Amino acid sequence: MSWQTYVDDHLMCDIEGQAGLRLSAAAIMGHDGAVWAQSANFPQLKPEEIKGILTDFDEPGHLAPTGLFLAGTKYMVIQGEPHAVIRGKKGSGGITIKKTGQALVFGLYEEPVTPGQCNMVVERLADYLIDQGL
């Protein structure tokens, strides 16, 4: 299966079988910041933003004082799982990022998708990749 298929079929899919209820954008990137696959509207991340995300996985709380930035858009960092998941909130939307052995799985959402639904979609795929040794 191609990485693009993972994004299209597992991240940008209908949530809980509800037609049209889906993430607003998603991507899978290597730890080096290289994009493996992404949805058409995933923002172009800056190298320093990727570095900040990776630093926060190594040093939980690193992004909390400044916020999490994606393509210049600031998200308030909310509780995640140290060394595993970063979550951010901005207005009625937000982001979930889960780290696997080789990749970062990103999901962005806007209402009516809930933070919990985004977490479920992103973390389910990331857990699968972890189980596959990726």
PDB file of C-alpha atoms in Angstrom:
ATOM      1  CA  MET A   1       0.000   0.000   0.000  1.00  0.00           C
ATOM      2  CA  SER A   2       1.356   3.455  -0.862  1.00  0.00           C
ATOM      3  CA  TRP A   3       1.712   6.159   1.769  1.00  0.00           C
ATOM      4  CA  GLN A   4      -0.807   8.251  -0.173  1.00  0.00           C
ATOM      5  CA  THR A   5      -3.347   5.445   0.211  1.00  0.00           C
ATOM      6  CA  TYR A   6      -2.885   5.577   3.995  1.00  0.00           C
ATOM      7  CA  VAL A   7      -3.634   9.316   3.947  1.00  0.00           C
ATOM      8  CA  ASP A   8      -6.571   9.033   1.530  1.00  0.00           C
ATOM      9  CA  ASP A   9      -8.226   5.899   2.948  1.00  0.00           C
ATOM     10  CA  HIS A  10      -7.333   6.010   6.653  1.00  0.00           C
ATOM     11  CA  LEU A  11      -6.892   9.682   7.574  1.00  0.00           C
ATOM     12  CA  MET A  12      -9.169  11.533   5.125  1.00  0.00           C
ATOM     13  CA  CYS A  13     -11.958   8.944   5.424  1.00  0.00           C
ATOM     14  CA  ASP A  14     -15.510   9.475   6.706  1.00  0.00           C
ATOM     15  CA  ILE A  15     -15.392   9.423  10.506  1.00  0.00           C
ATOM     16  CA  GLU A  16     -17.611   6.873  12.248  1.00  0.00           C
ATOM     17  CA  GLY A  17     -19.320   6.163   8.916  1.00  0.00           C
ATOM     18  CA  GLN A  18     -20.822   9.666   8.719  1.00  0.00           C
ATOM     19  CA  ALA A  19     -20.619  10.853   5.109  1.00  0.00           C
ATOM     20  CA  GLY A  20     -18.722  14.114   4.787  1.00  0.00           C
ATOM     21  CA  LEU A  21     -17.494  14.115   8.412  1.00  0.00           C
ATOM     22  CA  ARG A  22     -13.727  14.033   7.976  1.00  0.00           C
ATOM     23  CA  LEU A  23     -10.465  15.701   8.883  1.00  0.00           C
ATOM     24  CA  SER A  24      -9.730  18.973   7.107  1.00  0.00           C
ATOM     25  CA  ALA A  25      -6.138  17.931   6.256  1.00  0.00           C
ATOM     26  CA  ALA A  26      -3.677  15.144   7.016  1.00  0.00           C
ATOM     27  CA  ALA A  27      -0.123  14.040   6.326  1.00  0.00           C
ATOM     28  CA  ILE A  28       2.518  11.450   7.083  1.00  0.00           C
ATOM     29  CA  MET A  29       6.098  12.715   7.342  1.00  0.00           C
ATOM     30  CA  GLY A  30       9.418  11.150   8.179  1.00  0.00           C
ATOM     31  CA  HIS A  31      11.284  12.280  11.285  1.00  0.00           C
ATOM     32  CA  ASP A  32      13.531  14.254   8.903  1.00  0.00           C
ATOM     33  CA  GLY A  33      10.546  16.369   7.833  1.00  0.00           C
ATOM     34  CA  ALA A  34      10.244  14.739   4.397  1.00  0.00           C
ATOM     35  CA  VAL A  35       6.605  14.447   3.336  1.00  0.00           C
ATOM     36  CA  TRP A  36       5.709  10.814   2.609  1.00  0.00           C
ATOM     37  CA  ALA A  37       2.114  11.654   1.686  1.00  0.00           C
ATOM     38  CA  GLN A  38      -0.413  14.409   2.354  1.00  0.00           C
ATOM     39  CA  SER A  39      -3.880  15.609   1.565  1.00  0.00           C
ATOM     40  CA  ALA A  40      -4.171  18.279  -1.117  1.00  0.00           C
ATOM     41  CA  ASN A  41      -4.727  21.091   1.398  1.00  0.00           C
ATOM     42  CA  PHE A  42      -2.125  20.158   4.045  1.00  0.00           C
ATOM     43  CA  PRO A  43      -0.098  23.283   4.914  1.00  0.00           C
ATOM     44  CA  GLN A  44       3.545  23.535   3.862  1.00  0.00           C
ATOM     45  CA  LEU A  45       5.545  23.297   7.103  1.00  0.00           C
ATOM     46  CA  LYS A  46       8.664  25.342   7.699  1.00  0.00           C
ATOM     47  CA  PRO A  47      11.851  23.505   8.767  1.00  0.00           C
ATOM     48  CA  GLU A  48      11.888  25.283  12.151  1.00  0.00           C
ATOM     49  CA  GLU A  49       8.277  24.186  12.777  1.00  0.00           C
ATOM     50  CA  ILE A  50       9.192  20.537  12.183  1.00  0.00           C
ATOM     51  CA  LYS A  51      12.238  20.955  14.431  1.00  0.00           C
ATOM     52  CA  GLY A  52      10.025  22.395  17.191  1.00  0.00           C
ATOM     53  CA  ILE A  53       7.597  19.476  16.924  1.00  0.00           C
ATOM     54  CA  LEU A  54      10.416  16.915  17.103  1.00  0.00           C
ATOM     55  CA  THR A  55      11.975  18.761  20.066  1.00  0.00           C
ATOM     56  CA  ASP A  56       8.618  18.649  21.883  1.00  0.00           C
ATOM     57  CA  PHE A  57       8.469  14.861  21.441  1.00  0.00           C
ATOM     58  CA  ASP A  58      11.969  14.615  22.997  1.00  0.00           C
ATOM     59  CA  GLU A  59      11.368  17.331  25.616  1.00  0.00           C
ATOM     60  CA  PRO A  60       7.628  17.372  26.432  1.00  0.00           C
ATOM     61  CA  GLY A  61       6.407  20.891  27.195  1.00  0.00           C
ATOM     62  CA  HIS A  62       8.917  22.570  24.851  1.00  0.00           C
ATOM     63  CA  LEU A  63       6.128  24.066  22.678  1.00  0.00           C
ATOM     64  CA  ALA A  64       3.729  24.964  25.499  1.00  0.00           C
ATOM     65  CA  PRO A  65       5.122  28.483  26.168  1.00  0.00           C
ATOM     66  CA  THR A  66       5.278  29.541  22.495  1.00  0.00           C
ATOM     67  CA  GLY A  67       2.577  27.436  20.889  1.00  0.00           C
ATOM     68  CA  LEU A  68       2.700  24.954  18.038  1.00  0.00           C
ATOM     69  CA  PHE A  69       3.130  26.539  14.606  1.00  0.00           C
ATOM     70  CA  LEU A  70       2.078  24.984  11.302  1.00  0.00           C
ATOM     71  CA  ALA A  71       2.786  27.047   8.184  1.00  0.00           C
ATOM     72  CA  GLY A  72       2.827  30.135  10.414  1.00  0.00           C
ATOM     73  CA  THR A  73      -0.536  29.367  12.056  1.00  0.00           C
ATOM     74  CA  LYS A  74      -0.323  29.195  15.842  1.00  0.00           C
ATOM     75  CA  TYR A  75      -2.074  26.457  17.817  1.00  0.00           C
ATOM     76  CA  MET A  76      -2.312  26.454  21.605  1.00  0.00           C
ATOM     77  CA  VAL A  77      -0.723  23.241  22.881  1.00  0.00           C
ATOM     78  CA  ILE A  78      -3.140  21.169  24.949  1.00  0.00           C
ATOM     79  CA  GLN A  79      -2.537  17.989  26.904  1.00  0.00           C
ATOM     80  CA  GLY A  80      -1.111  15.161  24.828  1.00  0.00           C
ATOM     81  CA  GLU A  81       0.932  12.119  25.733  1.00  0.00           C
ATOM     82  CA  PRO A  82       4.607  12.838  26.503  1.00  0.00           C
ATOM     83  CA  HIS A  83       6.963  11.436  23.832  1.00  0.00           C
ATOM     84  CA  ALA A  84       3.969  10.098  21.815  1.00  0.00           C
ATOM     85  CA  VAL A  85       1.197  12.626  20.983  1.00  0.00           C
ATOM     86  CA  ILE A  86       1.041  16.413  20.598  1.00  0.00           C
ATOM     87  CA  ARG A  87      -2.359  18.103  20.462  1.00  0.00           C
ATOM     88  CA  GLY A  88      -3.147  21.685  19.566  1.00  0.00           C
ATOM     89  CA  LYS A  89      -6.254  23.873  19.483  1.00  0.00           C
ATOM     90  CA  LYS A  90      -7.090  26.955  17.442  1.00  0.00           C
ATOM     91  CA  GLY A  91     -10.601  28.375  17.490  1.00  0.00           C
ATOM     92  CA  SER A  92     -13.103  25.668  16.559  1.00  0.00           C
ATOM     93  CA  GLY A  93     -10.394  23.380  15.169  1.00  0.00           C
ATOM     94  CA  GLY A  94      -7.120  21.828  16.061  1.00  0.00           C
ATOM     95  CA  ILE A  95      -4.422  19.272  15.350  1.00  0.00           C
ATOM     96  CA  THR A  96      -3.238  15.883  16.545  1.00  0.00           C
ATOM     97  CA  ILE A  97       0.294  14.630  15.807  1.00  0.00           C
ATOM     98  CA  LYS A  98       1.399  11.129  16.797  1.00  0.00           C
ATOM     99  CA  LYS A  99       4.966   9.922  16.521  1.00  0.00           C
ATOM    100  CA  THR A 100       5.779   6.403  15.329  1.00  0.00           C
ATOM    101  CA  GLY A 101       9.196   4.785  15.091  1.00  0.00           C
ATOM    102  CA  GLN A 102       9.888   6.393  11.702  1.00  0.00           C
ATOM    103  CA  ALA A 103       7.081   8.876  11.018  1.00  0.00           C
ATOM    104  CA  LEU A 104       4.844  11.676  12.260  1.00  0.00           C
ATOM    105  CA  VAL A 105       1.126  11.297  11.539  1.00  0.00           C
ATOM    106  CA  PHE A 106      -0.734  14.641  11.330  1.00  0.00           C
ATOM    107  CA  GLY A 107      -4.469  15.291  11.400  1.00  0.00           C
ATOM    108  CA  LEU A 108      -6.109  18.721  11.306  1.00  0.00           C
ATOM    109  CA  TYR A 109      -9.804  19.269  11.995  1.00  0.00           C
ATOM    110  CA  GLU A 110     -12.516  21.897  12.094  1.00  0.00           C
ATOM    111  CA  GLU A 111     -16.004  21.667  13.590  1.00  0.00           C
ATOM    112  CA  PRO A 112     -18.167  19.599  13.421  1.00  0.00           C
ATOM    113  CA  VAL A 113     -15.281  17.112  13.839  1.00  0.00           C
ATOM    114  CA  THR A 114     -14.418  16.896  17.541  1.00  0.00           C
ATOM    115  CA  PRO A 115     -10.940  16.716  19.086  1.00  0.00           C
ATOM    116  CA  GLY A 116     -11.683  13.157  20.199  1.00  0.00           C
ATOM    117  CA  GLN A 117     -12.627  12.077  16.680  1.00  0.00           C
ATOM    118  CA  CYS A 118      -9.412  13.556  15.264  1.00  0.00           C
ATOM    119  CA  ASN A 119      -7.382  11.838  17.989  1.00  0.00           C
ATOM    120  CA  MET A 120      -9.066   8.514  17.201  1.00  0.00           C
ATOM    121  CA  VAL A 121      -8.390   8.716  13.432  1.00  0.00           C
ATOM    122  CA  VAL A 122      -4.752   9.821  13.771  1.00  0.00           C
ATOM    123  CA  GLU A 123      -3.820   7.557  16.665  1.00  0.00           C
ATOM    124  CA  ARG A 124      -5.477   4.464  15.172  1.00  0.00           C
ATOM    125  CA  LEU A 125      -3.349   4.748  12.009  1.00  0.00           C
ATOM    126  CA  ALA A 126      -0.191   5.623  13.964  1.00  0.00           C
ATOM    127  CA  ASP A 127      -0.706   2.650  16.301  1.00  0.00           C
ATOM    128  CA  TYR A 128      -1.087   0.398  13.245  1.00  0.00           C
ATOM    129  CA  LEU A 129       2.168   1.752  11.785  1.00  0.00           C
ATOM    130  CA  ILE A 130       3.911   1.207  15.137  1.00  0.00           C
ATOM    131  CA  ASP A 131       2.649  -2.401  15.159  1.00  0.00           C
ATOM    132  CA  GLN A 132       4.121  -2.808  11.641  1.00  0.00           C
ATOM    133  CA  GLY A 133       7.537  -1.607  12.858  1.00  0.00           C
ATOM    134  CA  LEU A 134       7.189   1.752  11.155  1.00  0.00           C
TER     135      LEU A 134
END
